[in-house]
Amino acid sequence: MIIKQNLYDIMKALISVPGVSGTPSEVPVADAIKDMVMEIPYFKEHPENVKLVPVKKDHLGRSIVAAYMELAPETKDTVILTGHYDVVDVEEYGSLKEYAFDLDEINARIQELPMDDDSRKDLASGEWIFGRGTADMKFGHALCIELMRHFDEEARKAAESGAEPPLKGNLLYVAVCGEETNSEGMLQAVSFLNDFAREKGVHYKAFLLTECFMSDDPSRDTSKYIHYGASGKVMPMFFFAGEACHAAEPFMGIDPDLMACEVYRRMHLNPEFCQTSMGEITPPPVCLSFRDMKPTYSVSTPLYTASYYNLITVKLNPEEVMEKLLRIAREAVEASKDFVGAKAAEYEKATGANPVVYSPETSVLTFRELYEQACADFDGGKEALDARIRELADGMISDGAEIQTVSVQIVKAVYEAVKAKKPAIVVAIIPPYYPDVYIPQDDADAAELLSACSKIIDYAGKTYGETLKMKNYFMGISDMCYTGLAEGMNFDSLFKNLVGIGSIYQFPEDALRKFRVPGIVLGGYGKDFHKHTERLHKHYNFDVLPDLYDRLIRDLLK
């Protein structure tokens, strides 16, 4: 049977090993998970079935954990249980941040921090557990580990009594790192899963992601959800190369900040980029970063500026998106020229002066076009340019720079490698990239998974009085995005403009095209992810969800 105290104890122990994303503290979490898995009798007998798989080219030395429980060797049907073990940092906790990973202490003292009415009500109810990683998502790993222990126990009892085994299939638990940063763990896991399927001859029936969900408005919507598809994310980056001028001659240069502002006006919150599919609507894009790259103070305008945007997708057409981005860049160039011309005319009217306006040609091009020109111009050609870029990127990453900042500097270095430089807007895509995924319901395994979900929806209502509903897309970015690139879609225009691919960013396109498994996000119920009031609901997570998972897995592996 599934034991509630085991679930809590495992979660508490995992939370005590922080694993803040993008830091060396992630490394010990993989070791802790492996040690917990090895306590299960099956894995004590089959230690070779538990592996730490290193993330390739990872400067932190992180690993994913893979544990294969072969309960029915005669069949190769296998269900994947998964989730990410990293968490966001604890700066939100302020004076209590040293206790954020101590469940006893943080739950005793959380009221010392500012809390909204809903958080205070939940704390007073005694029905919620506060702490970093409770909902996002150490509970999910506790659930995976306890489910494996439970099915191993049942299999042993069945063998002793001569009864039918509980499952006619196998379980593969994969715990991944880096989801809160760039999903480095899941990108490694896809290649591992493909290799494992080929070596063992297994067939993946379903991908079950134990990521918690959070209601948009819990005061009005008390339903719990299963999410079938996953929204994706692409990050367009605009690099602006201007021509600096002295502040005393403001009409004699090309201001990259002005061009960036014109792009911002056309990109930020633009509903033209919103997509609809299966009743879901994506939010409009927002600007995540907007900065000039002027290294020191001087009485000159900046030479370079960069900005990038968050673009959520449910039905991405890569070629169409690139066309829109290039069109916006061209419009921004023309609008910038018009703005300067209008201001010069106003200046002349107000002062009687006759300013000289310098307006050289400004080009708009993709990162790939820029890179190809730089390879032709750079001494030593492509090989020498790539070596220079690698040296730059390796140095920045070793100094702790984020992959997005490194990407911006790569584009700058490539631009500077071009001999005949002129003002430009370069349109690129920067990491991380998350494909949107929705495997058609007429797929045989997808149909079985959805049928099994329908049964536990009915069961949750009749047995627990819980309203459990199916949604077509998980609208928060998750590792389920990597369960299958859309078939027949041409990603060339996107991938060839993805900065740092193959160097600072490992995107296994071929592996992703091969890994196509229907998946759901079915996790616990939590609130306030990434906030100091992050919390997990006791009853649903410890009483209801484990039972639903037990039934779901039994149905999938009949």
XYZ file of C-alpha atoms in Angstrom, residues 17 124 145 208-209 230 254 358 366 508 554:
11
model
C 18.873 19.171 -0.038
C -4.444 28.918 9.912
C 9.620 6.938 -5.321
C 3.598 11.019 -16.608
C 4.930 14.345 -15.316
C 2.046 21.470 -23.381
C 21.903 56.103 -35.438
C 22.742 61.718 -40.876
C 18.779 37.111 -39.509
C 19.090 17.409 -29.610
C -2.683 -0.127 -13.365
